[in-house]
XYZ file of C-alpha atoms in Angstrom:
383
model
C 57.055 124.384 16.545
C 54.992 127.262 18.137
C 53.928 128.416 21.086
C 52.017 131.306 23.078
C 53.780 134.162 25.226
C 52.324 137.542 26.239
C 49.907 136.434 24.207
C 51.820 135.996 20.838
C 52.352 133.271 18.880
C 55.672 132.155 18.196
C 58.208 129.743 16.728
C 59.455 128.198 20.297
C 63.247 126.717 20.346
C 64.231 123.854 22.418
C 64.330 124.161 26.038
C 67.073 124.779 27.949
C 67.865 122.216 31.097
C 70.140 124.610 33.374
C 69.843 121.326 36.294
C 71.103 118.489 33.565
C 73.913 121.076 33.032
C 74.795 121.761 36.211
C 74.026 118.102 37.760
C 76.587 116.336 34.757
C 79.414 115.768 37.065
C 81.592 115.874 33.737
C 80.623 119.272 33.225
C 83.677 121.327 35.188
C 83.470 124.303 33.563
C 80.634 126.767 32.521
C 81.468 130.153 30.763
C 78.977 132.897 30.966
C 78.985 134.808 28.146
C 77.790 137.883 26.377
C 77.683 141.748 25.273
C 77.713 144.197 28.250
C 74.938 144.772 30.608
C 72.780 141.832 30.224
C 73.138 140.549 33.352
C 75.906 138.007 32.907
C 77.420 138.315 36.742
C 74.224 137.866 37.963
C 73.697 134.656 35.858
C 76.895 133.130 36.638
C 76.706 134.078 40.219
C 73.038 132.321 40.039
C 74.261 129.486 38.178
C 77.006 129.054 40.805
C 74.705 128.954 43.438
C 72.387 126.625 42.150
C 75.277 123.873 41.656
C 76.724 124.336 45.079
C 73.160 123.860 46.837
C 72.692 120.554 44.858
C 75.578 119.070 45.803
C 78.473 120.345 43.706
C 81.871 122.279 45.410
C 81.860 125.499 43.024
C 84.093 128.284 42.702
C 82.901 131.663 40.528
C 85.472 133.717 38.520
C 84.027 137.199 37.647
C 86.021 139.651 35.522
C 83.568 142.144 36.310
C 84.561 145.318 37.940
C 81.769 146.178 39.595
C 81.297 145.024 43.276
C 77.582 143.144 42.750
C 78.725 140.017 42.775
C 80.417 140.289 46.009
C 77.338 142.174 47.918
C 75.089 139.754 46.772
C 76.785 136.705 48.004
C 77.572 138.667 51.299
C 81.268 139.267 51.154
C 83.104 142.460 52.302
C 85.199 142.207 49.376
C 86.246 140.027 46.096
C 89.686 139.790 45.564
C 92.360 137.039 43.457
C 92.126 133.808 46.358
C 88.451 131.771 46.172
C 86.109 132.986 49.208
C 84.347 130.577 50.852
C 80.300 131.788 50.654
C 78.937 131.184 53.683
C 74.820 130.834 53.827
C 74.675 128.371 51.052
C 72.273 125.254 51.659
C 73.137 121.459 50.762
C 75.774 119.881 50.817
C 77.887 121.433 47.900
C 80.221 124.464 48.676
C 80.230 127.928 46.661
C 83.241 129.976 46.503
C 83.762 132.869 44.905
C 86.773 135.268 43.360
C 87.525 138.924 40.809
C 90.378 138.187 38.463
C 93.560 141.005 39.529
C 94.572 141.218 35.932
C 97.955 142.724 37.562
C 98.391 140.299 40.535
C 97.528 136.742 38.588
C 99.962 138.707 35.121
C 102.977 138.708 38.649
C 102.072 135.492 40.291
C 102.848 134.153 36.577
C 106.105 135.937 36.230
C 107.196 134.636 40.143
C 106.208 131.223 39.254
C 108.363 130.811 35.882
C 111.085 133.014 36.638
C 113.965 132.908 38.942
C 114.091 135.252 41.677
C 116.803 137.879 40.555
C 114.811 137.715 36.471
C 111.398 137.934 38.456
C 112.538 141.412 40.120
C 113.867 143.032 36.745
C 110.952 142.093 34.984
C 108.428 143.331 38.245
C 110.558 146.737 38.257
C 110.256 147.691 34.886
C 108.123 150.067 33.868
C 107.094 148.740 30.581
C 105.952 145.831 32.464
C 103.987 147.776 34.813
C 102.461 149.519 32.293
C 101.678 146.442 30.162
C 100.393 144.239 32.938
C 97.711 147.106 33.773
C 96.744 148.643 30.619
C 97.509 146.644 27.499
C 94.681 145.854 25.220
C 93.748 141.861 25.557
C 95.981 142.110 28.993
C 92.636 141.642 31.324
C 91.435 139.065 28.489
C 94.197 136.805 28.536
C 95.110 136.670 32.569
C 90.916 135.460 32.794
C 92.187 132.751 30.734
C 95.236 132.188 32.494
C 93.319 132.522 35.922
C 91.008 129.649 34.804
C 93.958 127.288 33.610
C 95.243 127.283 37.105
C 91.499 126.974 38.663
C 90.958 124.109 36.448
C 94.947 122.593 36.572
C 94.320 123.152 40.564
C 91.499 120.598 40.825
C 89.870 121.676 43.543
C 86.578 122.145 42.409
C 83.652 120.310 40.829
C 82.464 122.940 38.693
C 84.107 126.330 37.524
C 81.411 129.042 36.393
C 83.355 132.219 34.802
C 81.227 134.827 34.295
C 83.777 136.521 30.886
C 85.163 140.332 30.398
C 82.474 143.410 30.026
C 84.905 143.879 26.659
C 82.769 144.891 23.285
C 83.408 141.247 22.319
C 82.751 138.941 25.043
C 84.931 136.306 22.970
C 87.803 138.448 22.901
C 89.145 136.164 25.743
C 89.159 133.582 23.461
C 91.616 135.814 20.920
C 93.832 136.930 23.885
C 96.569 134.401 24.057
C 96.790 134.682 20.456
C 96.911 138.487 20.423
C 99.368 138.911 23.399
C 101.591 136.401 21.670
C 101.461 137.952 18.067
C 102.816 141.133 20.233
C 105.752 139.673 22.087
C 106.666 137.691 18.699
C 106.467 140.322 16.542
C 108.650 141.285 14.265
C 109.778 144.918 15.997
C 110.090 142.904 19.697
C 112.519 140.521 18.147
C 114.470 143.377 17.082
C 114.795 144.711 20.321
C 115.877 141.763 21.460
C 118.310 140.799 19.223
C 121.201 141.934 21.321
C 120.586 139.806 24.283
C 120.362 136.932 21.958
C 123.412 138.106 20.148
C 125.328 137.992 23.270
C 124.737 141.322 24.897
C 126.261 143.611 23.349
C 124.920 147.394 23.140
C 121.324 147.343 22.043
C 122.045 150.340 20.277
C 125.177 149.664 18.386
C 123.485 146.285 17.112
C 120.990 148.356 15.908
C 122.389 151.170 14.441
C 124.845 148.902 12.967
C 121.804 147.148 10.837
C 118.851 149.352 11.652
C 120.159 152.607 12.192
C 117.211 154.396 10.881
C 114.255 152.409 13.103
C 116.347 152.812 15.986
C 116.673 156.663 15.665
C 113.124 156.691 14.317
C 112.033 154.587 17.441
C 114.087 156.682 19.898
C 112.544 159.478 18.481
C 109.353 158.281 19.247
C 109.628 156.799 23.055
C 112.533 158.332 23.732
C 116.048 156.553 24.638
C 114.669 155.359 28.301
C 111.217 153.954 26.852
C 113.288 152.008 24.582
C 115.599 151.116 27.116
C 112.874 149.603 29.135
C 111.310 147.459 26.356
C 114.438 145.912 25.237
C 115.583 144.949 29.247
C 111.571 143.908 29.521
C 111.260 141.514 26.622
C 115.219 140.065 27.006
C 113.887 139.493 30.785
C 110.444 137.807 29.442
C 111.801 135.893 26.795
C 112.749 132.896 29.064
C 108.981 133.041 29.908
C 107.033 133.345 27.191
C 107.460 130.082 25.993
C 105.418 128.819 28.732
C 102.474 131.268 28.101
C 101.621 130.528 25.063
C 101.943 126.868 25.961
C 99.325 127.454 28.929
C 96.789 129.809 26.728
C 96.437 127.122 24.249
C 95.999 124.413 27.147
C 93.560 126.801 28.121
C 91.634 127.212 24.866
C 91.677 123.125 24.105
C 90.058 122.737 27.600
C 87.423 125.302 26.293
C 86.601 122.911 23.347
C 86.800 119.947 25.413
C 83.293 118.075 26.342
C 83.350 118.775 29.917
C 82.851 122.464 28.907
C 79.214 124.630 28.279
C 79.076 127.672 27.055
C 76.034 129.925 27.646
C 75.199 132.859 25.467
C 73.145 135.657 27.982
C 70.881 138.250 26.573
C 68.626 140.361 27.175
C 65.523 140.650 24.549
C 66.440 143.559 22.791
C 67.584 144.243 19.570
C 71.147 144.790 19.734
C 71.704 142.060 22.452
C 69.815 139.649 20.523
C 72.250 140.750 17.676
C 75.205 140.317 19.507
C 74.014 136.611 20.998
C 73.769 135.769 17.004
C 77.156 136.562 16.768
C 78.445 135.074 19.682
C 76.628 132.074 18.527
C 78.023 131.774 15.416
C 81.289 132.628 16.351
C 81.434 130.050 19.215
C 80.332 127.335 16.512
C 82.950 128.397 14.228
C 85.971 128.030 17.009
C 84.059 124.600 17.464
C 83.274 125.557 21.561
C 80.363 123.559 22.789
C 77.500 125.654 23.020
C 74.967 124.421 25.557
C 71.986 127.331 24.895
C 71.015 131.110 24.959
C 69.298 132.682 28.864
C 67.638 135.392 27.954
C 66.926 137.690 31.325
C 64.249 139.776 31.908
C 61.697 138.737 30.107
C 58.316 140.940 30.124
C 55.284 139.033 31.016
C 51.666 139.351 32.247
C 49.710 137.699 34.524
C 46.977 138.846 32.138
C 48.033 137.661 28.716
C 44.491 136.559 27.514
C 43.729 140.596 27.451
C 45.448 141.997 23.874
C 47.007 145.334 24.187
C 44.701 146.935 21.130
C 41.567 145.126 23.542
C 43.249 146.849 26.929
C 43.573 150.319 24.681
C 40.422 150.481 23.459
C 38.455 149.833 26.868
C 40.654 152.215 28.465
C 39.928 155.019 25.800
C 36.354 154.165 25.861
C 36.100 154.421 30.191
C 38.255 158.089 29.482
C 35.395 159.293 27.025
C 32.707 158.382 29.539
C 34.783 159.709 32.519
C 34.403 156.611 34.392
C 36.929 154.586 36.448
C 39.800 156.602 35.826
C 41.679 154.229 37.558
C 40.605 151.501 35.941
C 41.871 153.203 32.597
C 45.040 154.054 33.960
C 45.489 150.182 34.315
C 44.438 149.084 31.294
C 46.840 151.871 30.110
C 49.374 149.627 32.113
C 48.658 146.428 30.717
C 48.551 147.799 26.860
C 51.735 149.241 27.848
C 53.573 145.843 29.296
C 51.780 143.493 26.200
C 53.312 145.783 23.372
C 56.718 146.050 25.469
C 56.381 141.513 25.704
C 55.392 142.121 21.789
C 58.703 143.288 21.387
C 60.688 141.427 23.655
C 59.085 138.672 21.403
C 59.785 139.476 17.762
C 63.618 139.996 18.786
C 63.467 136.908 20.014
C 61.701 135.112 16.950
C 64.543 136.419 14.556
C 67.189 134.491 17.111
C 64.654 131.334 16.766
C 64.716 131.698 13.351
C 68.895 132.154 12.619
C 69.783 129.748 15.487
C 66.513 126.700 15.326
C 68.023 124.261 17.333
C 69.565 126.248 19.970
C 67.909 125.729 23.338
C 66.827 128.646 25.120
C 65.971 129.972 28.883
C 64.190 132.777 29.783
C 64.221 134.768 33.124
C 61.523 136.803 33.894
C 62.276 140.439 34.711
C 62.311 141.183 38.427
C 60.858 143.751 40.440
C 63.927 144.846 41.491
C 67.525 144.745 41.571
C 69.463 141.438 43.286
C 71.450 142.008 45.954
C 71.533 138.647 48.066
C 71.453 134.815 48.257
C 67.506 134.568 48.490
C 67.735 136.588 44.805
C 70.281 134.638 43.341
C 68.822 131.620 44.456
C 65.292 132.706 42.981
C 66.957 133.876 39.341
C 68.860 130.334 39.554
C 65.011 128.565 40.135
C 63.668 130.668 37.422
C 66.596 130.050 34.843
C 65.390 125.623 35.698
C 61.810 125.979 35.527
């Protein structure tokens, strides 16, 4: 199939329908997906939006940092509870949140843990430090955030708009990667005292290990240690359910009433990375509902080629006539080899990924910073 665009032709893929998405009242959850920078907060804010004013009661989790999404639906702030949007039109309700990695990782521990194991595990400072820092930490609590959005029930539709990690699936390896950590094989040695019966982590260790355990002591020191051992003996009659939740969590991913959409921009390397996320989503067997691919360079003059535009505006120059004029055409050669581009990258996608359907959002004048924007990107990502 093929089809004109900045006055190119090229292979078209199928079209995307954001609405039949978004209207599917067995579609509760949508994950926004992507490398960094592409817009993806925007989109699932957007996408959000869009659902609430036709009718659905939405609620958007954002792992992203930055405070966008919050100015543009005009909050003060963004914080772990739903916020109630206020502004929205029809008869559908938007609310939105930004995962706390740290507060949803202690809301876990004071839900599955008495009150007296809740505090020892809260005070320690390998805890701390794992609960803020650790790699796949921030991953895994977005997946444990939307577990208890979607176990919760209280919403039609649940758009998460994934980490800004250098793999936007890493969320998906998380759970996995957190548990191959507390399981391992150096964690169960620290805590083979408390499940020995308590005695001295140290002489159960020297009396088998002697050698890691000065080795490790050596390393983190005797209070480090300390900490790790009284951490993981604390979390051990909680792990069980995490892992038991995370994979919950990944089966609801696969299930039916799930879409995920790749974002990109058309550029090489984010073209690249949509491949791969492609690919990868098919091989974890997620269903993929299409690629949006945001801002997209167009003209109003496509009919006029850039070599046409370059050559007029070189010939007005020699003449010194209409200077402005030639600074236009300039312009528009300019824009047409930029949508030339934009294009091509896209055309290697459409060839790799055929039946993938595919949105495209044209680039904006400017920057979106309230409703009326989202709403417009939202009517743009439909048409």
């Amino acid at each position: 199939m093929t089809g004109t665009a900045g006055g190119h032709t090229m292979r078209t893929a199928p079209a995307l329908d954001i609405d039949a998405i978004l209207d599917d009242p067995q579609t509760r959850i949508v994950v926004c997906c992507g490398s960094g920078g592409v817009g993806k907060t925007t989109t699932a804010a957007a996408l959000g939006l869009r659902a609430a004013e036709r009718g659905r009661r939405v609620v958007v989790l954002t792992v992203d940092p930055a405070r966008r999404l919050a100015q543009s639906m005009g909050l003060t702030e963004l914080d772990n509870t739903p916020r109630l949007v206020a502004g929205t039109r029809g008869s559908g309700e938007l609310h939105a949140m930004m995962l706390d990695m740290k507060r949803t990782f202690d809301e876990i521990i004071e839900a599955h843990a008495d009150p007296e194991r809740a505090r020892q595990i809260l005070t320690n400072p390998f805890y701390q430090s794992l609960s803020s820092s650790f790699s796949g930490t921030q991953e895994y609590m977005a997946m444990e955030k939307l577990g208890q959005l979607r176990r919760a029930d209280e919403w039609d539709l649940i758009v998460v708009d994934t980490p800004p990690s250098r793999s936007a699936l890493d969320f998906l390896d998380a759970p996995e990667r957190l548990g191959r950590f507390l399981d391992g094989r150096l964690i169960r040695l620290l805590t083979a005292p408390a499940r020995a019966g308590g005695r001295s982590a140290f002489k159960l260790l020297n009396a088998g290990f002697g050698f890691l355990a000065g080795a490790l002591t050596k390393v983190l020191g005797a209070q480090v240690l300390k900490d790790i051992q009284t951490f993981v003996s604390a979390l051990d009659a909680v792990f069980g359910g995490f892992r038991q939740r995370a994979e919950q969590t990944y089966r609801l991913l696969q299930a039916p009433g799930t879409a995920f959409l790749v974002v990109a921009a058309p550029e090489r390397d984010a073209m690249r990375e949509a491949s791969y996320f492609v690919e990868r989503l098919a091989e974890e067997r997620m269903p993929l509902a299409g690629l949006v691919v945001n801002r997209v360079h167009r003209s109003p003059a496509a009919a006029l080629s850039a070599a046409r535009s370059a050559a007029a505006a070189e010939d007005l120059e020699a003449r010194g006539e209409h200077e402005l004029t030639a600074a236009v055409l300039r312009l528009h050669a300019g824009r047409m080899q930029l949508a030339a581009r934009e294009h091509r990258e896209q055309e290697h996608f459409i060839s790799a990924h055929p039946t993938v359907p595919i949105a495209q959002v044209p680039a904006m004048p400017e920057d979106v910073h309230d409703l009326a924007g989202l709403r417009e990107i939202g009517a743009l990502m439909a048409a």
